[in-house]
Amino acid sequence: MKVELDINRERHTVDVEPRLSLLDCLRDKLLLTGAHAGCEHGVCGACTVLVDGAAVRSCLMFAVQADGVAITTIEGLSPGPGELSPLQDAFCETHGMQCGYCTPAMILAAHALLSKNTSPTREEIVDAISGNICRCTGYAQIVEAIALAAERIRGQNDPVRP
Amino acid sequence: MKPAAFEYSRPADIDEACALLAADDGARVIAGGQTLGPLMAMRLARPSRLIDIARIPGLAFVRDEGKEIVVGATTRQHVVENDPLVRAKLPLLAKVMPFVGHTATRARGTVGGSLVNGDPAAEIVLVAVTLGAILVWRDGGESQSIAASDFFLGPMVTALPLTACLAEARFPVWPEPRVGVGFHEINARQSDFAFVSAAAQIALDADGCCTRAAIGIGAATAVPLRLDAVADALKGQRFDEARVRELAKAALAGIEAMADLHASAEYRKRVAVTMAVRAIADAYQDAARRP
Amino acid sequence: MTVSGKFRFISSDRRVREDRRFVVGKGNFAADIVPQGVKHVALVTCPHPAARIVSIDKTAALAMPGVRYVLEGAELAGATNVLATGLDTPNVPRYPLALNVARYAGEWVAAVVADSRALAEDAAEAVVIEYEPLPFVLDADEAYAGGTLVHEAHASNVLLDRTFTWGEVEKDFSASPHKLKHRVKWGRSSTVPIETFGVTASWDPWREILDIWASIQMPKYPDQTAMALKIPMSSVRVHYDVDVGGSYGVKRGIKHTVLVGYLSRRLGVPVRLIEDRLENMRGGDMHGPERNFDVEVAFDDQGIIRSMKMRALDNVGAYAGRSPFQLGKPVGAIVGPYKIKSVQYQAIAVVTNKTVQEAVRAFGQSPTNYAIERTIDEVAIRLGLDRIEIRRRNMIRHEEFPYLIPSGSTYDSGDYHTVIDKVLAQAGYGDLIAERDRLRAAGTLAGIGIAACLEPSGGNSSFEPLLNPKVGTTTWMDSCRISIDLVGSITATMHTTSAGQGHETLVGTVVGEVLEVDPDKVRVVRADSLNSLPSNSPVGSRMAIMLGGAAFHAAKALKDKLTAIAAHDLGVPAERIAYKDGNAFDTAAPDRKRTWAELVTIAHRHIHKLPAGMEPGLSVSHIMPVPMGGGLPTADGRVQMYPCYSFEFHLMLVAIDPDLGKPEIKRYVIGHDCGTVINPKIVRGMTMGGIAHGIGAALYEEFAYNDDGLLVAQNFMDYLLPSAHEVPPVEIVHHETPSPLTVFGQKGSGESGYLGAPAAIASAVNDAVRPLGIVVNSLPIKVARLGDMIAAARDKLR
């Protein structure tokens, strides 16, 4: 089946079998390999992408279901070659990762949170990433990265004082 | 872990969806896919055709009909979670929504999908049974209604005919001024399916006595239980923990609790009492806070 | 050689260079590497715990669209050598695909190759295999007793049964007024990385090279692959620049690699196997130790433990992987941080019809530490002593290092009492006890958890010769090559993969420190196995010590060479030359100097200015042996196991709702001492990650089997990994006791969180439920199981 996808603000027409997950479509057809397969049954969250701004599991969505929505992958988050978004930079600042496998998904889940709430409490941060399993870090430096990014984003939005 | 091959259809309306279902014994409806997806990935479900109803116009809504709040079958769970009408008029549903899966699954999962899946541990299923929701499906061009308590027949088994498609769930609104809710569940990790859950909705009079109560227990048995005997006995009563515990114990004494890898039947049966008492206590307290 | 004094880059809170690629999704993981024309493998696995394979009918599968091949065990076994195992157990052979008999549910029986993974899975369902189910055994005690044999030809289920006696055990026991004996159990769990194991192999028949991209953390991987495939090791090119999505020990993958290596050679196309989660959990290199400990200690009225007898019975699953050696590593810290004078240790590994066990974080030390710490707690309770006081009394004191333990290892350094003091101060121990008692008074079960642990680090593999005398391994080197090119840039080469430990940052930091240049300017690359120096991969908490050490020595040699060039060109003795920030000057006349650019130019272009006989260019390789290594075990099994010993002390408060049985960690403080910290962000992350892993092992994770011998916790809905909800904030108090054996005083830090957390949680839970008269002596402590125990105890008390 042909399906039109809007990914990182670019349109792609791909020919897919109905059974192809959005995750496999992104990785195999579009070579967007930042989304990772962890469990392929919707628990670990490593395949998280944004659909209309909300974090969703791309392993639990078929590519044929994904037309007409705006999909954002980790590849769509950095402002330009060699550049990092404030959130990505905050993950580097706190070392909110180790092996990097769950990281793109973790950042997208955090991005979805911060796009709605720039002053999250620790509980809200924890809840927002609780569907994303990280086996390396014990989460502490991830939570700190998100809090740091929130702080920086709030700072950016502060009115300039004379 | 790739699903077996299938055909994919996207009907224009619910009757076309039903016609597609009738035409293919192996066809299944998909809306959010958050339960069906894992089953298909592990090839525990292998539909020959998926009928995607998520885009059918008019199936995703939250509507105030006075005595009822009606939720369309394909309404995403995160929409219900954040809906002001649900918060104002269906406090019990609002209360349980954050416990349904994770943020990411609520973004795709639908209310109808959870109901039709019929998992006895599902929070939305428990609320539907506890409040006595009416479920409405379409089948062969006709609409049919059924009480939630008659809809759920066993774990993942419902009364929904194979050719039917759920259209909406009608949750009764309690008009009393002082309505409170309580919900508790126990699981290994915070977002896992519950071993046992309990939901309670209680209306109080000006003196703090119960005028109406609805109490349900989820996950312990094959289908969620309504503890109507407890609800009736609470009428006219203020909260008395010891008495509530006795009532819950008596009501749950004869249940046939399920056992699995994570929790024994004894655990479920015993803790169901605890959960019920706590949910009722919370509901009293919540109601008492209201003027 | 140890460098002391203030560091410029070491220990400073610098960013981790690897992170930049990961945050933008540009890691280079095994599944991201897709050679043109690659074919995909799906596995057909055995549905029985034990079965004879009567017949395999491939006809239907081969007729399906896109299917290229179906491989079965007989063909593969005929064409390859048996997989290497550590022990000398020739009658327990193992091949990637079962040969005639399958010995656990999930064992690979056939492999389907197709154009896509989905088509391969379709065809895998169509391979018709007739099985004759056989009797099976799951329980380690039953397997040890005999009866049902997993490998008939081996005539026993015992792979290893050795008793060591170090010191005057019987004498110390009979001289002690008190004895205590108990059994504790460690349940089957593992590290469960979020990336499954994946490998792609591509055979080039004209060049005769097998290219391999794999998510490995595996010593001797190219060697074992070559030997199994019967090709020269010089025909195996393993690409070490593959990012590994977590491992913590388990990413071994030899059987996967031999399978796809064979298929690629057989079919003439690249072939990949990316395990799905079910393949991974059932039959990958996945499961960890499952151990029953019988521990007996002898002690005096003061709680001084004089002697210990420990029997460890490990259920290693159906074949002898590397796992029996996990009973060997604990020998290197068999008394923990305590001065126990004599020890009897019986190490038993039995085969059962469960999934094969592989290497897991801390290589068997965490279960053993749990057994030791549980025992210390029980001794304290028996004597009515404070559980911290008894530890203080028994612990090695700072001034007693280096300290030789009965089993032959010398601990390098430590300051255990100071670390404990710091933890108690941070936690406010008195307040913590008051809080526990306040919770108890309010009807909650509350307990304080205490555990110490040692992290042996610098992996030397001395458990190999200890448990298998045919293996004479006495060191496990690691290497670094550093080159300064002719325009003056520095490139350091490492020779193994990483799985999140930040080794590129480690090497950059060390080279920057020694050569006094900005570490971010040091390029760090990875060789492939055909142009690499020896490495033994990042196992055994070794890389800070071994790769850091090798990088130090190579950089130091380069610095010495630059100094020598400057001395020669300036015409002064080398002792008069000082090296600073890349430039060299005459200390007697500081104006006379040679800059970095000048020195580099001389080395690369002006041979006439080099000292006589000096090799031109600026490239140095250093291959470093493990400090304190080099000795074989004595006849009674004493050996220096690992060189360095980090220390951690865990203190926590746990509350348990008595009606539900759900433990909640209310406060968690640890003291951590891994010597000199090279990168604080990395060390903190390793510590926190280890703790989270330990919380999982203690409370949530278990590869549970049913009575039919089937793995029932085989997906992430039933095998429960801690999420952010389940890992509480942890306060870490640092202390640095440098190791005298390493270049900066550094020790290992990847394991201690995991070594201490399970013991501390078990300690806390037992403190909480002790008033009910119950003891919880097996892990994991699952909510409902604990709830049922508490309910039964309360019923009895009523």
Short mmCIF file of N, CA and C in Angstrom, two decimals, chain B residues 16-94:
data_model
loop_
_atom_site.label_atom_id
_atom_site.label_comp_id
_atom_site.label_asym_id
_atom_site.label_seq_id
_atom_site.Cartn_x
_atom_site.Cartn_y
_atom_site.Cartn_z
N GLU B 16 -20.12 0.45 7.51
CA GLU B 16 -19.20 -0.20 6.57
C GLU B 16 -18.20 -1.07 7.34
N ALA B 17 -17.78 -0.58 8.50
CA ALA B 17 -16.89 -1.38 9.34
C ALA B 17 -17.55 -2.71 9.70
N CYS B 18 -18.84 -2.63 10.08
CA CYS B 18 -19.57 -3.87 10.43
C CYS B 18 -19.70 -4.79 9.23
N ALA B 19 -19.93 -4.20 8.06
CA ALA B 19 -20.05 -5.02 6.85
C ALA B 19 -18.73 -5.74 6.55
N LEU B 20 -17.64 -5.04 6.75
CA LEU B 20 -16.32 -5.65 6.53
C LEU B 20 -16.10 -6.78 7.53
N LEU B 21 -16.52 -6.56 8.75
CA LEU B 21 -16.40 -7.60 9.78
C LEU B 21 -17.22 -8.82 9.39
N ALA B 22 -18.43 -8.57 8.89
CA ALA B 22 -19.32 -9.67 8.54
C ALA B 22 -18.78 -10.46 7.36
N ALA B 23 -18.02 -9.78 6.53
CA ALA B 23 -17.56 -10.43 5.30
C ALA B 23 -16.31 -11.30 5.52
N ASP B 24 -15.68 -11.15 6.65
CA ASP B 24 -14.39 -11.84 6.85
C ASP B 24 -14.30 -12.29 8.31
N ASP B 25 -14.40 -13.60 8.51
CA ASP B 25 -14.37 -14.14 9.88
C ASP B 25 -13.09 -13.78 10.63
N GLY B 26 -12.01 -13.59 9.89
CA GLY B 26 -10.72 -13.33 10.54
C GLY B 26 -10.46 -11.86 10.76
N ALA B 27 -11.42 -11.01 10.36
CA ALA B 27 -11.17 -9.57 10.46
C ALA B 27 -11.30 -9.10 11.90
N ARG B 28 -10.55 -8.08 12.25
CA ARG B 28 -10.66 -7.47 13.58
C ARG B 28 -10.59 -5.96 13.43
N VAL B 29 -11.25 -5.32 14.37
CA VAL B 29 -11.24 -3.86 14.40
C VAL B 29 -9.98 -3.38 15.11
N ILE B 30 -9.39 -2.33 14.57
CA ILE B 30 -8.30 -1.67 15.29
C ILE B 30 -8.65 -0.19 15.42
N ALA B 31 -8.33 0.35 16.59
CA ALA B 31 -8.51 1.79 16.77
C ALA B 31 -7.18 2.36 17.25
N GLY B 32 -6.84 2.12 18.52
CA GLY B 32 -5.55 2.58 19.03
C GLY B 32 -4.46 1.54 18.88
N GLY B 33 -4.86 0.28 18.96
CA GLY B 33 -3.90 -0.80 18.73
C GLY B 33 -2.94 -1.06 19.87
N GLN B 34 -3.19 -0.50 21.04
CA GLN B 34 -2.20 -0.64 22.11
C GLN B 34 -2.24 -2.01 22.80
N THR B 35 -3.32 -2.74 22.64
CA THR B 35 -3.38 -4.12 23.12
C THR B 35 -3.25 -5.10 21.97
N LEU B 36 -3.93 -4.79 20.89
CA LEU B 36 -3.88 -5.69 19.74
C LEU B 36 -2.45 -5.73 19.15
N GLY B 37 -1.77 -4.60 19.17
CA GLY B 37 -0.42 -4.53 18.61
C GLY B 37 0.53 -5.57 19.20
N PRO B 38 0.68 -5.60 20.54
CA PRO B 38 1.57 -6.61 21.13
C PRO B 38 1.12 -8.03 20.83
N LEU B 39 -0.20 -8.26 20.85
CA LEU B 39 -0.69 -9.62 20.57
C LEU B 39 -0.34 -10.04 19.15
N MET B 40 -0.45 -9.09 18.22
CA MET B 40 -0.10 -9.41 16.83
C MET B 40 1.40 -9.58 16.68
N ALA B 41 2.17 -8.76 17.38
CA ALA B 41 3.63 -8.86 17.27
C ALA B 41 4.09 -10.25 17.70
N MET B 42 3.47 -10.78 18.74
CA MET B 42 3.84 -12.11 19.21
C MET B 42 3.06 -13.21 18.49
N ARG B 43 2.29 -12.80 17.50
CA ARG B 43 1.46 -13.71 16.70
C ARG B 43 0.49 -14.52 17.56
N LEU B 44 0.09 -13.92 18.69
CA LEU B 44 -0.98 -14.53 19.49
C LEU B 44 -2.33 -14.11 18.93
N ALA B 45 -2.33 -13.02 18.17
CA ALA B 45 -3.50 -12.65 17.37
C ALA B 45 -3.02 -12.56 15.93
N ARG B 46 -3.78 -13.13 15.01
CA ARG B 46 -3.37 -13.07 13.60
C ARG B 46 -4.58 -12.80 12.74
N PRO B 47 -5.10 -11.58 12.82
CA PRO B 47 -6.25 -11.23 12.00
C PRO B 47 -5.90 -11.27 10.51
N SER B 48 -6.87 -11.66 9.72
CA SER B 48 -6.64 -11.65 8.27
C SER B 48 -6.81 -10.25 7.73
N ARG B 49 -7.58 -9.44 8.46
CA ARG B 49 -7.82 -8.07 8.01
C ARG B 49 -7.97 -7.17 9.23
N LEU B 50 -7.36 -6.01 9.14
CA LEU B 50 -7.58 -5.01 10.18
C LEU B 50 -8.50 -3.94 9.63
N ILE B 51 -9.53 -3.66 10.39
CA ILE B 51 -10.49 -2.63 10.01
C ILE B 51 -10.24 -1.43 10.92
N ASP B 52 -9.66 -0.41 10.34
CA ASP B 52 -9.22 0.74 11.13
C ASP B 52 -10.36 1.73 11.26
N ILE B 53 -10.89 1.84 12.46
CA ILE B 53 -12.04 2.73 12.67
C ILE B 53 -11.63 4.08 13.27
N ALA B 54 -10.32 4.26 13.44
CA ALA B 54 -9.86 5.45 14.18
C ALA B 54 -10.27 6.75 13.50
N ARG B 55 -10.40 6.74 12.16
CA ARG B 55 -10.69 8.01 11.48
C ARG B 55 -12.17 8.17 11.13
N ILE B 56 -12.97 7.21 11.54
CA ILE B 56 -14.40 7.33 11.19
C ILE B 56 -14.97 8.58 11.85
N PRO B 57 -15.58 9.46 11.05
CA PRO B 57 -16.09 10.71 11.62
C PRO B 57 -17.19 10.42 12.64
N GLY B 58 -17.20 11.19 13.69
CA GLY B 58 -18.28 11.09 14.66
C GLY B 58 -18.15 9.98 15.67
N LEU B 59 -17.03 9.32 15.72
CA LEU B 59 -16.87 8.26 16.72
C LEU B 59 -15.99 8.69 17.89
N ALA B 60 -15.37 9.84 17.74
CA ALA B 60 -14.50 10.33 18.82
C ALA B 60 -15.11 11.60 19.40
N PHE B 61 -15.65 11.50 20.59
CA PHE B 61 -16.29 12.67 21.20
C PHE B 61 -16.51 12.44 22.68
N VAL B 62 -16.68 13.50 23.41
CA VAL B 62 -17.20 13.46 24.77
C VAL B 62 -18.38 14.42 24.78
N ARG B 63 -19.56 13.88 25.09
CA ARG B 63 -20.77 14.68 24.91
C ARG B 63 -21.59 14.67 26.21
N ASP B 64 -22.08 15.82 26.57
CA ASP B 64 -22.92 15.95 27.76
C ASP B 64 -24.37 15.76 27.36
N GLU B 65 -24.99 14.70 27.85
CA GLU B 65 -26.42 14.50 27.57
C GLU B 65 -27.22 14.59 28.87
N GLY B 66 -26.74 15.43 29.74
CA GLY B 66 -27.50 15.66 30.98
C GLY B 66 -27.29 14.55 31.97
N LYS B 67 -28.14 13.51 31.90
CA LYS B 67 -28.02 12.41 32.85
C LYS B 67 -26.83 11.50 32.55
N GLU B 68 -26.31 11.65 31.35
CA GLU B 68 -25.17 10.80 30.98
C GLU B 68 -24.10 11.63 30.29
N ILE B 69 -22.85 11.20 30.48
CA ILE B 69 -21.76 11.68 29.62
C ILE B 69 -21.49 10.55 28.65
N VAL B 70 -21.54 10.88 27.39
CA VAL B 70 -21.36 9.84 26.37
C VAL B 70 -19.96 10.00 25.77
N VAL B 71 -19.23 8.89 25.75
CA VAL B 71 -17.87 8.91 25.21
C VAL B 71 -17.85 8.03 23.96
N GLY B 72 -17.44 8.62 22.85
CA GLY B 72 -17.36 7.87 21.60
C GLY B 72 -16.27 6.81 21.66
N ALA B 73 -16.49 5.72 20.93
CA ALA B 73 -15.61 4.55 21.05
C ALA B 73 -14.16 4.87 20.72
N THR B 74 -13.92 5.72 19.74
CA THR B 74 -12.53 5.94 19.32
C THR B 74 -11.90 7.16 20.00
N THR B 75 -12.54 7.64 21.03
CA THR B 75 -11.95 8.76 21.77
C THR B 75 -10.66 8.30 22.44
N ARG B 76 -9.59 9.01 22.16
CA ARG B 76 -8.30 8.63 22.73
C ARG B 76 -8.33 8.80 24.25
N GLN B 77 -7.61 7.93 24.92
CA GLN B 77 -7.62 7.97 26.39
C GLN B 77 -7.05 9.28 26.92
N HIS B 78 -6.05 9.82 26.26
CA HIS B 78 -5.49 11.07 26.79
C HIS B 78 -6.45 12.25 26.59
N VAL B 79 -7.37 12.13 25.63
CA VAL B 79 -8.39 13.17 25.47
C VAL B 79 -9.35 13.13 26.66
N VAL B 80 -9.78 11.93 27.02
CA VAL B 80 -10.68 11.78 28.16
C VAL B 80 -9.99 12.23 29.45
N GLU B 81 -8.71 11.88 29.55
CA GLU B 81 -7.94 12.23 30.74
C GLU B 81 -7.95 13.74 30.98
N ASN B 82 -7.92 14.50 29.89
CA ASN B 82 -7.81 15.96 30.02
C ASN B 82 -9.11 16.69 29.75
N ASP B 83 -10.20 15.94 29.58
CA ASP B 83 -11.45 16.58 29.20
C ASP B 83 -12.13 17.25 30.40
N PRO B 84 -12.45 18.54 30.31
CA PRO B 84 -13.06 19.24 31.45
C PRO B 84 -14.43 18.68 31.83
N LEU B 85 -15.18 18.23 30.84
CA LEU B 85 -16.49 17.66 31.11
C LEU B 85 -16.35 16.38 31.95
N VAL B 86 -15.40 15.55 31.57
CA VAL B 86 -15.17 14.31 32.32
C VAL B 86 -14.74 14.66 33.74
N ARG B 87 -13.86 15.61 33.86
CA ARG B 87 -13.40 16.00 35.21
C ARG B 87 -14.56 16.49 36.07
N ALA B 88 -15.44 17.26 35.44
CA ALA B 88 -16.53 17.86 36.22
C ALA B 88 -17.63 16.86 36.54
N LYS B 89 -17.96 15.99 35.58
CA LYS B 89 -19.16 15.17 35.76
C LYS B 89 -18.90 13.68 35.94
N LEU B 90 -17.69 13.23 35.54
CA LEU B 90 -17.39 11.80 35.73
C LEU B 90 -16.09 11.71 36.55
N PRO B 91 -16.16 12.15 37.80
CA PRO B 91 -14.91 12.21 38.57
C PRO B 91 -14.22 10.85 38.70
N LEU B 92 -14.98 9.79 38.71
CA LEU B 92 -14.34 8.47 38.87
C LEU B 92 -13.53 8.11 37.62
N LEU B 93 -14.08 8.39 36.45
CA LEU B 93 -13.35 8.13 35.22
C LEU B 93 -12.09 9.02 35.17
N ALA B 94 -12.27 10.28 35.54
CA ALA B 94 -11.13 11.18 35.55
C ALA B 94 -10.05 10.68 36.50
#
